[in-house]
mmCIF file of C-alpha atoms (C1' of nucleotides) in Angstrom:
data_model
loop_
_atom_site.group_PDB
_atom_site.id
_atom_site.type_symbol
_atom_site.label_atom_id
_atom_site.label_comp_id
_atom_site.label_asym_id
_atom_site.label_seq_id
_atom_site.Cartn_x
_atom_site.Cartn_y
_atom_site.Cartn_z
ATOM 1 C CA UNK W 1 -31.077 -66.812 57.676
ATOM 2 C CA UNK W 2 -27.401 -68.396 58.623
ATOM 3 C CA UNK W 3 -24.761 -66.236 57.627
ATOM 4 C CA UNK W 4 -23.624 -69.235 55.395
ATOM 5 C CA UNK W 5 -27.044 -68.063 53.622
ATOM 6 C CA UNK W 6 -26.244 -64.481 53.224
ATOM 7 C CA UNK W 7 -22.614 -64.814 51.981
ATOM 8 C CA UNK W 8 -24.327 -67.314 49.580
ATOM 9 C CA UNK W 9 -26.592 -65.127 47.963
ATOM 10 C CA UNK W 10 -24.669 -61.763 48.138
ATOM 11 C CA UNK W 11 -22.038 -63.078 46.189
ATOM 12 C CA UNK W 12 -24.385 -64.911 43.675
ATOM 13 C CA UNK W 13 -26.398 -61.510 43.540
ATOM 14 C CA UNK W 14 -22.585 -59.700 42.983
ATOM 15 C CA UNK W 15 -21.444 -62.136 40.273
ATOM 16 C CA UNK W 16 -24.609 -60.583 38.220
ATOM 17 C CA UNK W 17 -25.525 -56.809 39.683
ATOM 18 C CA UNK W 18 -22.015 -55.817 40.832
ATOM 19 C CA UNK W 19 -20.336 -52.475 39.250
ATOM 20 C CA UNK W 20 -17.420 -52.132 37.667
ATOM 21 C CA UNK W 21 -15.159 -49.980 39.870
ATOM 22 C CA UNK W 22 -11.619 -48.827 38.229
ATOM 23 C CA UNK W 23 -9.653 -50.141 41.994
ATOM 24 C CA UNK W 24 -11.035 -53.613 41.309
ATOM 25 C CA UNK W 25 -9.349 -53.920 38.834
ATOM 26 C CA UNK W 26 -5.685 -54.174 40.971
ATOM 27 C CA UNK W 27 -4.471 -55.828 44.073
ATOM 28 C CA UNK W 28 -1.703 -53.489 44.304
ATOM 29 C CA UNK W 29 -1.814 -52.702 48.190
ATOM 30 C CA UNK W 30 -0.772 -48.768 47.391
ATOM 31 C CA UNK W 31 -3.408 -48.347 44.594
ATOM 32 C CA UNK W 32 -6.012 -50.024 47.062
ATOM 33 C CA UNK W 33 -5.202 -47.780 50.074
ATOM 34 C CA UNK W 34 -5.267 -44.647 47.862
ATOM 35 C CA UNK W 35 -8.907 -46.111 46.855
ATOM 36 C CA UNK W 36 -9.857 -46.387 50.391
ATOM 37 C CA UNK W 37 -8.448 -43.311 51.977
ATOM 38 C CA UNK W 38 -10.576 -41.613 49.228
ATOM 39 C CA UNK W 39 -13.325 -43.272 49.852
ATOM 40 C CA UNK W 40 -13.610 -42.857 53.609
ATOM 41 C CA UNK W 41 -16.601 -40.427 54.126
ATOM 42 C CA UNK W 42 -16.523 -39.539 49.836
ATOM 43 C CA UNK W 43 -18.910 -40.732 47.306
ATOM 44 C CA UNK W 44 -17.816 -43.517 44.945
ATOM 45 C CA UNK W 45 -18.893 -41.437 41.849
ATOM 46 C CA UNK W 46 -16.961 -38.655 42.903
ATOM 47 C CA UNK W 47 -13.527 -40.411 43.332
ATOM 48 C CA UNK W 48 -13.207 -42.649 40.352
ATOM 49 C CA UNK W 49 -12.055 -39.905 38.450
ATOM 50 C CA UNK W 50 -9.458 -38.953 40.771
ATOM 51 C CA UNK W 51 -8.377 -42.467 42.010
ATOM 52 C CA UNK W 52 -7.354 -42.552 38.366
ATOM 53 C CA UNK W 53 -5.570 -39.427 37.563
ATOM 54 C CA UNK W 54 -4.398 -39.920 40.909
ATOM 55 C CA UNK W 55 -2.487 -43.375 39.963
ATOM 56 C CA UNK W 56 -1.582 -41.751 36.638
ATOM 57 C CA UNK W 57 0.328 -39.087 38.567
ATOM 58 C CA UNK W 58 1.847 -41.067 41.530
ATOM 59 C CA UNK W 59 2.087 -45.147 40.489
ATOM 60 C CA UNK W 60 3.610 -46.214 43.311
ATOM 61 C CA UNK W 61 4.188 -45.369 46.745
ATOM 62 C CA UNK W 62 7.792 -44.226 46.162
ATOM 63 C CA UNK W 63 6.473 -41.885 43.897
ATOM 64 C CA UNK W 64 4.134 -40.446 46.253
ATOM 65 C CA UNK W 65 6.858 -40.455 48.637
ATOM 66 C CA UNK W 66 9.004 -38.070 46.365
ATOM 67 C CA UNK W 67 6.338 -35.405 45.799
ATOM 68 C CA UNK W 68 6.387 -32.502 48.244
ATOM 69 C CA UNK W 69 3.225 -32.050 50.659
ATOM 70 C CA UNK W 70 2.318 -29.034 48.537
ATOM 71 C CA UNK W 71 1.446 -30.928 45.517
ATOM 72 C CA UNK W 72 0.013 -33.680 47.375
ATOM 73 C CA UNK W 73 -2.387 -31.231 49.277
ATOM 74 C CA UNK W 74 -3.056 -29.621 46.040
ATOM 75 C CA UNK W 75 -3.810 -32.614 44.608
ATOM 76 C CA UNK W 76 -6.335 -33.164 46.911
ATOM 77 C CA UNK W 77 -8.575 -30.439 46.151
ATOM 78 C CA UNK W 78 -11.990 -31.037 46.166
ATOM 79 C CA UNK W 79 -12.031 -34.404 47.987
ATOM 80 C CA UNK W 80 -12.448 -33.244 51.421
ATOM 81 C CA UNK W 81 -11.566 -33.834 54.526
ATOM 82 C CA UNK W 82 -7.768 -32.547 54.229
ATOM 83 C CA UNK W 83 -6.135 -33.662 57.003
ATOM 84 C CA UNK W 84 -6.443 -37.711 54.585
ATOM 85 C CA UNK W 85 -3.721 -36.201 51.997
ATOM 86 C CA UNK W 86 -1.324 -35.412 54.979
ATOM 87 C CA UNK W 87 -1.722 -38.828 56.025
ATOM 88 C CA UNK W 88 -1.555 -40.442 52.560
ATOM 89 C CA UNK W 89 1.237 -38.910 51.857
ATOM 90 C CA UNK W 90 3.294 -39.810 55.194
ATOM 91 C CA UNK W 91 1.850 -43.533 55.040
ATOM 92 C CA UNK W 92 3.312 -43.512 50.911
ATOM 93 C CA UNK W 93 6.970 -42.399 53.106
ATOM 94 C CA UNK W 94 6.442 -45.433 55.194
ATOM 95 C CA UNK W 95 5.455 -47.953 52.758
ATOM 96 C CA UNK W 96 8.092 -46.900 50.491
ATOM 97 C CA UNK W 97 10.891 -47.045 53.111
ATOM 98 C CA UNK W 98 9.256 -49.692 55.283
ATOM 99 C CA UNK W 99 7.428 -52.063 52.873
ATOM 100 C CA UNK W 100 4.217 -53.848 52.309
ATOM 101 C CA UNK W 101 2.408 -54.358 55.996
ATOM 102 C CA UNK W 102 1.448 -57.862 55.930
ATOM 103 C CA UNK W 103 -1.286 -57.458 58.659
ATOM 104 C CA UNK W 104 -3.767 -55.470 59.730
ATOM 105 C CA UNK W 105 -1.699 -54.452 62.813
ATOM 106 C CA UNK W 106 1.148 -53.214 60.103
ATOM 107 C CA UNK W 107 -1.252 -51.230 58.301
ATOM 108 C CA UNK W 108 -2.724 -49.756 61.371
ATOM 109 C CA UNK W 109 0.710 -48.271 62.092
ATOM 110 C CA UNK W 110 0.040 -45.982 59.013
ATOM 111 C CA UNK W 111 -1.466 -42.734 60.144
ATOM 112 C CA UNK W 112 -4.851 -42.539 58.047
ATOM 113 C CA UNK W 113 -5.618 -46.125 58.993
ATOM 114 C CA UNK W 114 -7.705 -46.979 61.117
ATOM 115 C CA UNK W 115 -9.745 -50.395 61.784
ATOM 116 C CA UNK W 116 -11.808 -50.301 58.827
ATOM 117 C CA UNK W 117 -9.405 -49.344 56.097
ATOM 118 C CA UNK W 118 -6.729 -51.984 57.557
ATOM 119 C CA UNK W 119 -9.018 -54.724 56.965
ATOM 120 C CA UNK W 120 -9.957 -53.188 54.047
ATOM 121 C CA UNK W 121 -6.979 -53.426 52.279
ATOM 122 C CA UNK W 122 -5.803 -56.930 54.215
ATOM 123 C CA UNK W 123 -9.184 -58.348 52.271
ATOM 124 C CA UNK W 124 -8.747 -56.702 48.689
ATOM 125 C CA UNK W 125 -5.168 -56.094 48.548
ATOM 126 C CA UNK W 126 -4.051 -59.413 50.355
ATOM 127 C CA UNK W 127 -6.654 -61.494 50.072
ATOM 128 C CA UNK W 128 -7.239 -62.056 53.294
ATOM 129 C CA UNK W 129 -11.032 -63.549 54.987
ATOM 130 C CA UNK W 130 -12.123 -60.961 56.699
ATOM 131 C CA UNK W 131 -14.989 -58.601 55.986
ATOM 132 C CA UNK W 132 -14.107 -54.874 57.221
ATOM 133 C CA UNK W 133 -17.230 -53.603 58.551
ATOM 134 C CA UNK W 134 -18.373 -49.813 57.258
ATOM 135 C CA UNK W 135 -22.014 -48.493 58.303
ATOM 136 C CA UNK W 136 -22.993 -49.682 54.719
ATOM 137 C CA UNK W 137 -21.858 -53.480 55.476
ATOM 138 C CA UNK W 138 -22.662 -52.817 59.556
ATOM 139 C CA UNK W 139 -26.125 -51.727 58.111
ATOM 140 C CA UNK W 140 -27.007 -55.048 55.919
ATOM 141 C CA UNK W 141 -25.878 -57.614 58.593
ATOM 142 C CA UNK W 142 -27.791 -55.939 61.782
ATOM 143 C CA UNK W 143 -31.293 -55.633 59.082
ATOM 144 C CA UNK W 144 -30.901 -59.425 58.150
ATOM 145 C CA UNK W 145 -29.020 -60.961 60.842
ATOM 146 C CA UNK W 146 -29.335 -58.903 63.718
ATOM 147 C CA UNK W 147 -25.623 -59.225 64.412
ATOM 148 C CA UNK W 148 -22.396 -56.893 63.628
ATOM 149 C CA UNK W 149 -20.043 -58.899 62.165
ATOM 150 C CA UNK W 150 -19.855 -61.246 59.671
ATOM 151 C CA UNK W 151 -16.826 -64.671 59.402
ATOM 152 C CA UNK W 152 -16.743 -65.239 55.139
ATOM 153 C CA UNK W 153 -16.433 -68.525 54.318
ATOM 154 C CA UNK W 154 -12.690 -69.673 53.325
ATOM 155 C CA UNK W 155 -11.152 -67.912 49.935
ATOM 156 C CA UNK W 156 -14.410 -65.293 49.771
ATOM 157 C CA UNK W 157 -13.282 -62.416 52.073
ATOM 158 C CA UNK W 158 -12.440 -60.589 49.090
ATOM 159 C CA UNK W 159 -15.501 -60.765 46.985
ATOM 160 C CA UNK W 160 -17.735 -61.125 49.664
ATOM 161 C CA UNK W 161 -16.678 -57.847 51.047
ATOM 162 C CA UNK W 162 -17.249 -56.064 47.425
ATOM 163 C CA UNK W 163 -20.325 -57.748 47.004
ATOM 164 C CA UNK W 164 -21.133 -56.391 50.415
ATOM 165 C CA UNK W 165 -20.627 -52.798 49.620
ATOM 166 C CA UNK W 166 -22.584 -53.138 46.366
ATOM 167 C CA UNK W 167 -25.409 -54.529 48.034
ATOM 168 C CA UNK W 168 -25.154 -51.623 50.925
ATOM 169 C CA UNK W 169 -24.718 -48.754 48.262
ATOM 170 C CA UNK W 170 -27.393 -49.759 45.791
ATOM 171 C CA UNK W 171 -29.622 -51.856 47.394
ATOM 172 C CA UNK W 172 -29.975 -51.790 51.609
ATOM 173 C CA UNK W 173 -29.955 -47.830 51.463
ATOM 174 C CA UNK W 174 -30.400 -46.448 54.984
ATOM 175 C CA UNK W 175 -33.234 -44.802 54.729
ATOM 176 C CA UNK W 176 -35.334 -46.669 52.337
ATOM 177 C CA UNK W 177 -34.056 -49.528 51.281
ATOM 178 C CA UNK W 178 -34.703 -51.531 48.036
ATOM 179 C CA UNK W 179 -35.986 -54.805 49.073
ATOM 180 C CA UNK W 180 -37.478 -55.803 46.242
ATOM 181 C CA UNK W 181 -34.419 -55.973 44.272
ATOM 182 C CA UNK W 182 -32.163 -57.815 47.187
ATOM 183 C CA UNK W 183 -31.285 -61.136 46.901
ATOM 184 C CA UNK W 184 -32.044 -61.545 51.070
ATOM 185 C CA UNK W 185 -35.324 -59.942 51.141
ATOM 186 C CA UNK W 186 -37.291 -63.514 51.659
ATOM 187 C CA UNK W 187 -35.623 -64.004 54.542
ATOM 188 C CA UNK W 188 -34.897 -60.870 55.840
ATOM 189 C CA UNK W 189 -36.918 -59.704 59.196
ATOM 190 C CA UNK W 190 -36.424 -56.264 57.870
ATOM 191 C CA UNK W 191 -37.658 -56.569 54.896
ATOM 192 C CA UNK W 192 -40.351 -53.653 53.743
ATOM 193 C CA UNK W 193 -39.392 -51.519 56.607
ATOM 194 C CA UNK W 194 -38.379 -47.665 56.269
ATOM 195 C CA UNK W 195 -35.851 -45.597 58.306
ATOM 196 C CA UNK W 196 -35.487 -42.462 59.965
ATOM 197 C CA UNK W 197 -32.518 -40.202 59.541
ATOM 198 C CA UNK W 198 -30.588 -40.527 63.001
ATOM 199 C CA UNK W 199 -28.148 -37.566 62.599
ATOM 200 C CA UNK W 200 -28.205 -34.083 62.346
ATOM 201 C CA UNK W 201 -25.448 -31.783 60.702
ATOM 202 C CA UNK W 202 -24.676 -28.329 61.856
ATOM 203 C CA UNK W 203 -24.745 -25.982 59.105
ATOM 204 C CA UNK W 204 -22.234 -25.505 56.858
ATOM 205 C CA UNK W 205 -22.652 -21.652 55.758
ATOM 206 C CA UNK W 206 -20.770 -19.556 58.353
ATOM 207 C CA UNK W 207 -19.091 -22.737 59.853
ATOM 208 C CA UNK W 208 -15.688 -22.495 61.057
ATOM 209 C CA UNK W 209 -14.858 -25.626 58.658
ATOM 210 C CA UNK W 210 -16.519 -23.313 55.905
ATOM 211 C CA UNK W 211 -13.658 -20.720 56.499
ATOM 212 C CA UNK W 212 -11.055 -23.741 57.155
ATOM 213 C CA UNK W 213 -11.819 -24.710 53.347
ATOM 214 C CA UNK W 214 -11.863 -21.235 51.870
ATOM 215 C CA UNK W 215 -8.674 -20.506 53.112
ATOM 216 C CA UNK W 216 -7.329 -23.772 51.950
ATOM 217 C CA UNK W 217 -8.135 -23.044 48.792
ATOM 218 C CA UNK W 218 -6.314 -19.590 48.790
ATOM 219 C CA UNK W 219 -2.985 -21.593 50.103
ATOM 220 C CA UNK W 220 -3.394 -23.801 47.106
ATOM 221 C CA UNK W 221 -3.455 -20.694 44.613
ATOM 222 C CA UNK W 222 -0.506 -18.828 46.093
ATOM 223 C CA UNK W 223 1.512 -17.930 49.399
ATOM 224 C CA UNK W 224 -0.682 -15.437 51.470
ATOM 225 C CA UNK W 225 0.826 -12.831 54.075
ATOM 226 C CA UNK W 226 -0.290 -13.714 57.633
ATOM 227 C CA UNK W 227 -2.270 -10.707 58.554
ATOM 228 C CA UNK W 228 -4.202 -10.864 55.109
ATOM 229 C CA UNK W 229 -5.701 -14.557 56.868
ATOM 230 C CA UNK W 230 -7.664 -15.224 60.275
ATOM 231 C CA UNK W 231 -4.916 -16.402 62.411
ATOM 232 C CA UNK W 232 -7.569 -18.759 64.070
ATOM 233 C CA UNK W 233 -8.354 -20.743 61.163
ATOM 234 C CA UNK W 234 -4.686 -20.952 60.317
ATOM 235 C CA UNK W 235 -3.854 -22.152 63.170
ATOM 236 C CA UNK W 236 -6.276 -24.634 62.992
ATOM 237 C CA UNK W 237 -4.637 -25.702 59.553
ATOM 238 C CA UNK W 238 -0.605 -25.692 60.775
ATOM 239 C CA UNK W 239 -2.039 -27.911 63.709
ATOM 240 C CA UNK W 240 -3.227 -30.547 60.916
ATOM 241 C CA UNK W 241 -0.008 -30.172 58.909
ATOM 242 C CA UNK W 242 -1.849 -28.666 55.968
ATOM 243 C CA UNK W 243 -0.384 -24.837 55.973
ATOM 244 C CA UNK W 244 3.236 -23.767 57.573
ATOM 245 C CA UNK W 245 4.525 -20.199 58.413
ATOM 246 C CA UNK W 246 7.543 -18.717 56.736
ATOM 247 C CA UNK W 247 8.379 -15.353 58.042
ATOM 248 C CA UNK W 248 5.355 -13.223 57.542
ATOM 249 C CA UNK W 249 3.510 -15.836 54.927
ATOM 250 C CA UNK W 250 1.457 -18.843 54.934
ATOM 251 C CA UNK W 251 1.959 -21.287 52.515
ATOM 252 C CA UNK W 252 1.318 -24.854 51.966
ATOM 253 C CA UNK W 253 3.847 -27.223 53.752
ATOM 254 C CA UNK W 254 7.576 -27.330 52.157
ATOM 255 C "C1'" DA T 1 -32.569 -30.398 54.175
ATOM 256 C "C1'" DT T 2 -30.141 -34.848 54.140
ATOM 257 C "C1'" DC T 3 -27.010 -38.271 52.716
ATOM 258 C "C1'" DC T 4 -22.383 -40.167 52.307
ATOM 259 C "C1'" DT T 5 -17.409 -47.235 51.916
ATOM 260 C "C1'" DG T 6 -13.826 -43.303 58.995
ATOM 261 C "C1'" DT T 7 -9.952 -41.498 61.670
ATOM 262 C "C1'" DG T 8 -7.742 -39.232 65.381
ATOM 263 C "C1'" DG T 9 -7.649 -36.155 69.352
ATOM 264 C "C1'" DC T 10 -9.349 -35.409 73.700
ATOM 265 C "C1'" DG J 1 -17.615 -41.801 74.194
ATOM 266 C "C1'" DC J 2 -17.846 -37.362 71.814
ATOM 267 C "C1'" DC J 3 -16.447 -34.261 68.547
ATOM 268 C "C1'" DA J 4 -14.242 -32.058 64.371
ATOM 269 C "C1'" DC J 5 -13.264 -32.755 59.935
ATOM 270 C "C1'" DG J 6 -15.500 -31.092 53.222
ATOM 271 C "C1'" DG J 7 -17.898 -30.754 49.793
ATOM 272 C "C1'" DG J 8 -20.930 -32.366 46.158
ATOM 273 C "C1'" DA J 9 -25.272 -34.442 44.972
ATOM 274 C "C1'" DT J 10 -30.141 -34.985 45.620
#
DNA sequence: ATCCTGTGGC
DNA sequence: GCCACGGGAT
């Protein structure tokens, strides 16, 4: 199968089986990069909700850029992976005093961004051809086309890359995948086989990033005195710009 | 027990 | 290149 092919039939397979995601429905660059800073390493299912309230709260990126770190960090709770609302919130101070990055070497100058999320948001936001490549979208084009990146064809970056992640979240799983419901199966030298699970995650129960959470959480209930807190784990949380100390407390930053 | 739309520090 | 970084769902 070209890759002519497969951009073919993903996005006929997308027009009918794609889902209706609340972030597709803007190309506002801030909205988008709030989607995909949520979405690095999170479920789709569980950020909808918060992409949403999220947007309600903060529309733009000035608005962001007004709220204290607190609030933002607050915010945050539940989503994981912390250290993302520090960056957010700094890249919402840069876009609002800096602009709209017109490239993907502009957006990489926002801390948060890295090569996938740039191109990301240069394809959905800007409408730019190219295809950012996430293990999902990696996944699909090494099964069917034994390569690792993928050139759309002119004016279908954008939908080809949502059609992509559709077709890596619901159809070529990474374990076992669904071939009989994907649109390249019948030319796809992968078809019918299974996977193995490649990693393995230390446990979480006991875990330093366990105790990193917890005491995360107490921050975002109220101050704490620094003796009542391992000074460890704080200090692991003041070097990611999540907690500060004032005096003999340890609070959220400003 | 295993999976999940990455980034940054070293 | 390797590692730390969350937490919920299945």
């Amino acid at each position: 199968m070209t890759p002519e092919q497969l951009a073919d039939r993903v996005l006929s397979w997308y027009a009918a089986h794609g889902r209706d995601l609340p972030w597709r429905h803007t190309r506002d660059p801030y909205a988008i990069l709030v989607s995909e800073v949520m979405l690095q390493q999170t479920q789709v299912d569980r950020v909808i909700e918060r992409w949403t309230a999220w947007l309600e709260r903060w529309p733009t990126a000035a608005d962001l850029a007004a709220a204290t770190r607190a609030d933002v960090i607050a915010a945050w709770q539940g989503l994981g992976y912390n250290r993302r609302a520090v960056a957010l919130h700094e890249a919402a101070r840069m876009l609002a005093e800096q602009g709209i990055p017109q490239d993907q070497a502009g957006w990489r100058a926002l801390p948060g961004v890295g090569p996938y999320t740039a191109a990301a948001i240069c394809a959905l936001a800007l409408d730019h051809d190219v295809v950012p490549i996430d293990v999902n979208v990696q996944r699909i084009l090494e099964r069917a086309l034994g390569a690792t990146t993928i050139e759309p064809p002119t004016g279908k970056g954008h939908d080809l890359t949502q059609a992509l992640f559709d077709v890596g979240a619901t159809l070529c799983l990474a374990r076992i995948p669904r071939c009989e419901a994907c649109p390249l199966a019948s030319d796809c030298p992968s078809r019918g086989q299974r996977y193995e699970p490649q990693r393995k995650q230390s446990r979480f129960e006991g875990s330093r990033r366990q105790a990193r959470g917890q005491l995360l959480d107490r921050l975002r209930q109220a101050p704490i005195r620094f003796v009542d807190c391992d000074a460890e784990i704080a200090a692991l949380l003041i070097k990611d710009g999540l907690a500060e100390r004032r005096g003999s407390m340890l609070t959220l930053p400003q």
